[in-house]
Amino acid sequence: MGRFRDTLDLRALRFAVAFPLMLAAGFVVCAQMLRNDLPQPVAVMWNADGGTSFAPFGAYVAGGAALIIVFGWAAFLQAVPLARPVVMRRVMMGLGLMLSLFITTVLAAGLVGQSGLADARLSHVDPIVLAMGSGAALALGIVMMFAFKPDPRWTPEDDAALQSELRLLEDPDLANDTLRMWVHARSSVFIMIIVSALFPAALIAVVVPWLGALVALAALVGAGFLFARVRADRGGLQVFAGGLVRVLAVPAVDIAAAAPADVKAADYGGWGWRHHDDATAMLVGSGPAVVVRRLNGRRVALSAGTHASADKLAGILNRAAHRAQGGDGQTQQPG
């Protein structure tokens, strides 16, 4: 029994069982409040030719409550087993909420539509209740899909994360080997882009709006590649053009050595993200940079902003590579 319980998300199970029951109970209570205003018997189905099917009030309410519970459980319980994919469990939890609320809405719209009538043959499903309830059911179901947090399962990724944290405890200096920084071109470069591209784009837009917009968009994209976000830690190096698009990723185990250098962008094909000979570069200009030599012989060059930042970044990458390759944590000098 204990092993069976370990396969279930108990929090989700409690909600899956309790919510349809409480919703059905709420429907029964509200139906009782309308009972004196309803005809006897009440309508349960409206046909396209104007015909109507009838049932006693008690049968309508009991049958409706049973539908809410049965269909709610059928959907909700699909989100309970831990073996199901997380995305599926989120979707089924949202669908369960959506379905149970929609059934309750249809039943309530049927009762409100015949409230105050002496003969159920003159009744109809109340469109306002149906529309508002259906919209709320859809919205709340989508919110549930995003808000539901399934109980976690231990995975191989968790084992890797645990080992990483254990290494951090053994080597406290690892926590300090992290660098986050932004690098960008000189302000004069952006002024040049504005003068040479955005002003002409504004003039072109007067005659051909779509062409002016296209020129302006191209200028903005080009300017975006003159910004870069650099992230270096014990896992290696990542560089994001414009702060969003990852253009460089070098795992620590693939780094042979890293060294600060003064580079000329022309030697690597120019500014921005470039592939040139055996090198890949993300340079926002000439000047301080870090050149990383990979184990496969290729090189990676990236702007570092200042000489101090270049020295710090190269040191972090060398130590990260040395640790990842089984070293003793001391800085590996680039060859």
Coordinates of C-alpha atoms in Angstrom, one line a residue:
M1 CA 0.0 0.0 0.0
G2 CA 2.8 2.3 0.8
R3 CA 4.5 1.8 -2.6
F4 CA 1.2 2.5 -4.3
R5 CA 0.8 5.8 -2.4
D6 CA 4.3 6.7 -3.5
T7 CA 3.1 6.6 -7.1
L8 CA 0.4 9.2 -6.6
D9 CA 0.4 13.0 -6.1
L10 CA -1.6 13.1 -2.9
R11 CA -2.3 16.8 -3.0
A12 CA -3.7 16.5 -6.5
L13 CA -5.7 13.5 -5.4
R14 CA -7.3 15.4 -2.6
F15 CA -8.3 18.2 -4.9
A16 CA -9.5 15.8 -7.6
V17 CA -11.8 14.1 -5.3
A18 CA -13.0 17.0 -3.2
F19 CA -13.6 19.7 -5.9
P20 CA -16.3 17.9 -7.9
L21 CA -18.1 16.8 -4.7
M22 CA -18.1 20.4 -3.4
L23 CA -19.2 21.8 -6.8
A24 CA -22.1 19.3 -7.0
A25 CA -23.1 20.1 -3.4
G26 CA -23.1 23.8 -4.3
F27 CA -25.3 23.1 -7.4
V28 CA -27.8 21.2 -5.3
V29 CA -28.0 24.0 -2.7
C30 CA -28.5 26.6 -5.3
A31 CA -31.1 24.5 -7.2
Q32 CA -33.1 24.2 -3.9
M33 CA -33.2 28.0 -3.7
L34 CA -34.9 28.1 -7.1
R35 CA -37.3 25.2 -6.5
N36 CA -40.4 27.3 -5.6
D37 CA -40.0 29.3 -8.9
L38 CA -39.7 26.3 -11.2
P39 CA -42.5 24.4 -13.0
Q40 CA -43.3 20.8 -12.2
P41 CA -41.9 18.8 -13.9
V42 CA -38.9 20.7 -15.2
A43 CA -37.5 20.6 -18.7
V44 CA -34.3 18.6 -19.1
M45 CA -33.8 18.7 -22.9
W46 CA -34.8 21.2 -25.7
N47 CA -35.1 19.8 -29.2
A48 CA -34.5 21.7 -32.4
D49 CA -38.2 21.3 -33.5
G50 CA -39.4 23.0 -30.3
G51 CA -40.1 19.8 -28.4
T52 CA -39.1 19.5 -24.7
S53 CA -38.3 16.5 -22.5
F54 CA -39.3 16.6 -18.9
A55 CA -38.2 15.1 -15.5
P56 CA -39.0 15.6 -11.9
F57 CA -37.0 18.3 -10.1
G58 CA -35.3 15.7 -7.9
A59 CA -34.2 13.6 -10.8
Y60 CA -32.8 16.7 -12.6
V61 CA -30.8 17.8 -9.6
A62 CA -29.6 14.3 -8.6
G63 CA -28.7 13.5 -12.2
G64 CA -26.9 16.8 -12.7
A65 CA -24.9 16.4 -9.5
A66 CA -23.9 12.9 -10.6
L67 CA -22.7 14.2 -14.0
I68 CA -20.6 16.9 -12.3
I69 CA -18.9 14.3 -10.0
V70 CA -18.4 11.5 -12.6
F71 CA -17.0 13.7 -15.4
G72 CA -15.0 15.8 -12.9
W73 CA -13.4 12.7 -11.4
A74 CA -12.8 11.2 -14.9
A75 CA -10.7 14.2 -15.9
F76 CA -9.1 15.2 -12.6
L77 CA -7.8 11.7 -11.8
Q78 CA -5.7 11.6 -14.9
A79 CA -3.5 14.2 -13.3
V80 CA -2.9 12.2 -10.1
P81 CA -0.4 9.4 -11.1
L82 CA 3.2 10.6 -10.8
A83 CA 4.2 8.5 -13.8
R84 CA 2.4 10.7 -16.2
P85 CA 4.3 13.5 -17.9
V86 CA 4.2 16.9 -16.1
V87 CA 2.7 18.7 -19.1
M88 CA -0.1 16.1 -19.4
R89 CA -0.9 16.3 -15.7
R90 CA -1.1 20.1 -15.9
V91 CA -3.4 19.9 -18.9
M92 CA -5.7 17.2 -17.4
M93 CA -6.0 19.2 -14.1
G94 CA -7.1 22.3 -16.2
L95 CA -9.5 20.2 -18.3
G96 CA -11.0 18.7 -15.2
L97 CA -11.8 22.1 -13.8
M98 CA -13.0 23.3 -17.1
L99 CA -15.3 20.3 -17.7
S100 CA -16.8 20.2 -14.2
L101 CA -17.6 24.0 -14.3
F102 CA -19.0 23.8 -17.8
I103 CA -21.4 21.0 -16.9
T104 CA -22.5 23.0 -13.8
T105 CA -23.0 26.0 -16.1
V106 CA -25.3 24.1 -18.5
L107 CA -27.4 22.7 -15.7
A108 CA -27.7 26.1 -14.0
A109 CA -28.6 27.7 -17.3
G110 CA -31.4 25.2 -17.8
L111 CA -32.9 25.9 -14.4
V112 CA -32.6 29.7 -14.7
G113 CA -34.2 29.6 -18.1
Q114 CA -37.4 28.1 -16.8
S115 CA -37.5 30.0 -13.5
G116 CA -40.8 31.9 -13.0
L117 CA -42.7 29.9 -15.7
A118 CA -45.8 27.8 -15.0
D119 CA -45.2 25.5 -18.0
A120 CA -41.7 24.2 -18.8
R121 CA -42.6 23.9 -22.5
L122 CA -42.2 27.7 -22.7
S123 CA -38.7 27.6 -21.2
H124 CA -35.3 27.8 -22.8
V125 CA -31.6 27.6 -21.7
D126 CA -30.7 31.1 -20.3
P127 CA -28.1 32.4 -22.8
I128 CA -26.5 34.9 -20.3
V129 CA -25.8 32.3 -17.7
L130 CA -24.5 29.9 -20.3
A131 CA -22.2 32.5 -21.9
M132 CA -20.8 33.8 -18.7
G133 CA -20.4 30.4 -17.1
S134 CA -18.7 28.9 -20.1
G135 CA -16.3 31.9 -20.4
A136 CA -15.4 31.5 -16.7
A137 CA -14.9 27.8 -17.1
L138 CA -12.5 28.2 -20.0
A139 CA -10.5 31.0 -18.3
L140 CA -10.3 29.2 -14.9
G141 CA -9.2 26.0 -16.7
I142 CA -6.4 27.7 -18.5
V143 CA -5.3 29.4 -15.2
M144 CA -5.3 26.0 -13.5
M145 CA -3.1 24.5 -16.2
F146 CA -0.4 27.2 -15.5
A147 CA -0.9 27.4 -11.7
F148 CA -0.9 23.7 -10.9
K149 CA 2.5 22.5 -9.7
P150 CA 2.8 18.7 -9.8
D151 CA 4.7 17.0 -7.0
P152 CA 8.2 16.5 -8.2
R153 CA 9.8 13.2 -9.0
W154 CA 13.5 12.4 -8.5
T155 CA 15.1 12.2 -11.9
P156 CA 18.6 11.7 -13.3
E157 CA 18.8 15.5 -13.7
D158 CA 18.2 15.8 -9.9
D159 CA 21.1 13.4 -9.3
A160 CA 23.4 15.6 -11.5
A161 CA 22.2 18.7 -9.6
L162 CA 22.9 17.0 -6.2
Q163 CA 26.4 16.0 -7.3
S164 CA 27.0 19.6 -8.4
E165 CA 26.0 20.9 -5.1
L166 CA 28.1 18.4 -3.2
R167 CA 31.1 19.5 -5.2
L168 CA 30.2 23.1 -4.3
L169 CA 30.3 22.1 -0.6
E170 CA 33.7 20.5 -1.0
D171 CA 35.1 23.5 -2.9
P172 CA 33.5 26.7 -1.5
D173 CA 35.5 28.8 -4.1
L174 CA 33.2 27.4 -6.8
A175 CA 30.4 29.8 -5.6
N176 CA 32.7 32.8 -6.4
D177 CA 33.5 31.6 -9.8
T178 CA 30.5 33.2 -11.5
L179 CA 30.5 36.2 -13.7
R180 CA 27.5 38.0 -15.3
M181 CA 28.2 41.1 -17.4
W182 CA 27.0 43.1 -20.4
V183 CA 29.3 44.4 -23.2
H184 CA 28.3 46.8 -25.9
A185 CA 29.8 48.9 -28.7
R186 CA 30.8 52.5 -28.2
S187 CA 28.0 55.1 -28.2
S188 CA 29.4 56.6 -31.4
V189 CA 28.6 53.4 -33.2
F190 CA 25.0 53.6 -32.3
I191 CA 24.9 57.3 -33.3
M192 CA 26.3 56.2 -36.7
I193 CA 23.5 53.6 -37.0
I194 CA 20.8 56.2 -36.3
V195 CA 22.2 58.7 -38.8
S196 CA 22.9 56.2 -41.5
A197 CA 19.8 53.9 -41.2
L198 CA 17.0 55.3 -39.0
F199 CA 16.9 58.8 -40.5
P200 CA 16.8 57.4 -44.1
A201 CA 14.2 54.9 -43.0
A202 CA 12.0 57.7 -41.8
L203 CA 12.3 59.5 -45.2
I204 CA 11.6 56.3 -47.1
A205 CA 8.5 55.6 -45.0
V206 CA 6.9 58.8 -46.3
V207 CA 6.8 57.2 -49.8
V208 CA 6.9 53.4 -49.1
P209 CA 5.9 52.8 -45.5
W210 CA 6.6 49.0 -45.5
L211 CA 10.1 49.5 -47.0
G212 CA 10.9 52.2 -44.4
A213 CA 9.8 49.9 -41.6
L214 CA 11.9 47.1 -43.1
V215 CA 15.0 49.3 -43.1
A216 CA 14.4 50.5 -39.6
L217 CA 13.9 46.9 -38.4
A218 CA 17.1 45.8 -40.0
A219 CA 19.0 48.6 -38.3
L220 CA 17.6 47.7 -34.9
V221 CA 18.5 44.0 -35.4
G222 CA 22.0 45.0 -36.4
A223 CA 22.3 47.3 -33.3
G224 CA 21.1 44.4 -31.1
F225 CA 24.0 42.3 -32.2
L226 CA 26.3 45.0 -30.8
F227 CA 25.0 44.2 -27.3
A228 CA 25.9 40.9 -25.6
R229 CA 25.2 39.3 -22.3
V230 CA 28.0 37.1 -21.0
R231 CA 27.5 34.4 -18.4
A232 CA 30.4 32.3 -17.1
D233 CA 30.4 29.8 -14.2
R234 CA 31.4 26.3 -13.3
G235 CA 29.4 24.9 -16.2
G236 CA 31.2 26.9 -18.8
L237 CA 30.5 29.9 -21.0
Q238 CA 27.4 31.3 -22.6
V239 CA 27.0 34.4 -24.7
F240 CA 23.6 36.0 -25.7
A241 CA 23.4 38.5 -28.5
G242 CA 21.1 41.3 -27.6
G243 CA 20.8 39.7 -24.2
L244 CA 18.3 37.1 -25.6
V245 CA 19.7 35.0 -28.5
R246 CA 22.3 32.5 -27.4
V247 CA 25.0 32.5 -30.0
L248 CA 27.9 30.9 -28.1
A249 CA 27.9 28.0 -25.6
V250 CA 31.1 26.3 -24.5
P251 CA 30.8 23.7 -21.8
A252 CA 33.7 23.7 -19.2
V253 CA 34.7 20.2 -20.2
D254 CA 35.4 21.4 -23.8
I255 CA 37.7 24.2 -22.8
A256 CA 41.5 23.7 -23.2
A257 CA 42.5 27.2 -22.1
A258 CA 41.3 30.8 -22.0
A259 CA 43.4 33.9 -22.2
P260 CA 42.7 37.7 -22.2
A261 CA 43.8 39.5 -25.3
D262 CA 43.5 42.7 -27.2
V263 CA 41.8 41.8 -30.5
K264 CA 40.9 43.5 -33.7
A265 CA 37.4 42.7 -34.9
A266 CA 38.6 42.5 -38.5
D267 CA 40.8 39.5 -37.6
Y268 CA 37.6 37.6 -36.8
G269 CA 35.4 38.8 -39.7
G270 CA 34.1 42.0 -38.1
W271 CA 31.7 43.1 -35.4
G272 CA 28.8 40.9 -34.2
W273 CA 28.4 37.2 -34.3
R274 CA 30.9 35.7 -36.8
H275 CA 32.4 32.5 -38.0
H276 CA 35.9 33.0 -39.5
D277 CA 38.3 30.2 -40.4
D278 CA 38.6 28.1 -37.2
A279 CA 37.1 30.7 -34.9
T280 CA 33.7 31.8 -33.7
A281 CA 33.4 35.3 -32.4
M282 CA 30.9 37.6 -30.7
L283 CA 32.7 41.0 -30.8
V284 CA 31.1 44.4 -30.2
G285 CA 34.2 46.1 -31.2
S286 CA 38.0 45.9 -31.1
G287 CA 39.7 45.9 -27.8
P288 CA 39.8 43.8 -24.6
A289 CA 38.5 40.3 -25.2
V290 CA 38.9 36.7 -24.1
V291 CA 40.0 34.0 -26.5
V292 CA 39.0 30.5 -25.6
R293 CA 40.8 27.5 -27.1
R294 CA 38.6 24.4 -27.3
L295 CA 39.8 20.8 -27.1
N296 CA 38.8 20.2 -30.7
G297 CA 41.3 23.0 -31.8
R298 CA 38.7 25.7 -32.6
R299 CA 38.7 29.1 -31.0
V300 CA 36.0 31.3 -29.5
A301 CA 36.5 35.0 -29.0
L302 CA 34.3 37.4 -27.2
S303 CA 34.4 41.0 -26.1
A304 CA 35.1 41.5 -22.4
G305 CA 34.6 45.3 -22.0
T306 CA 37.7 46.1 -19.9
H307 CA 41.0 44.5 -19.3
A308 CA 40.0 43.7 -15.7
S309 CA 36.9 41.9 -16.9
A310 CA 38.9 40.0 -19.4
D311 CA 41.4 38.8 -16.8
K312 CA 38.6 37.8 -14.4
L313 CA 36.6 36.0 -17.1
A314 CA 39.6 34.0 -18.4
G315 CA 40.5 33.0 -14.8
I316 CA 37.0 31.7 -14.2
L317 CA 36.9 29.7 -17.4
N318 CA 40.3 28.2 -16.8
R319 CA 39.4 27.1 -13.3
A320 CA 36.0 25.7 -14.4
A321 CA 37.7 23.7 -17.2
H322 CA 40.3 22.3 -14.8
R323 CA 37.7 21.2 -12.3
A324 CA 35.4 19.7 -15.0
Q325 CA 38.4 17.7 -16.4
G326 CA 39.3 16.3 -13.0
G327 CA 41.9 18.9 -11.8
D328 CA 42.6 20.0 -8.3
G329 CA 40.9 23.4 -8.6
Q330 CA 44.0 25.4 -9.3
T331 CA 44.1 27.8 -12.2
Q332 CA 45.2 26.2 -15.5
Q333 CA 47.5 28.5 -17.4
P334 CA 46.6 28.8 -21.1
G335 CA 49.2 27.3 -23.5

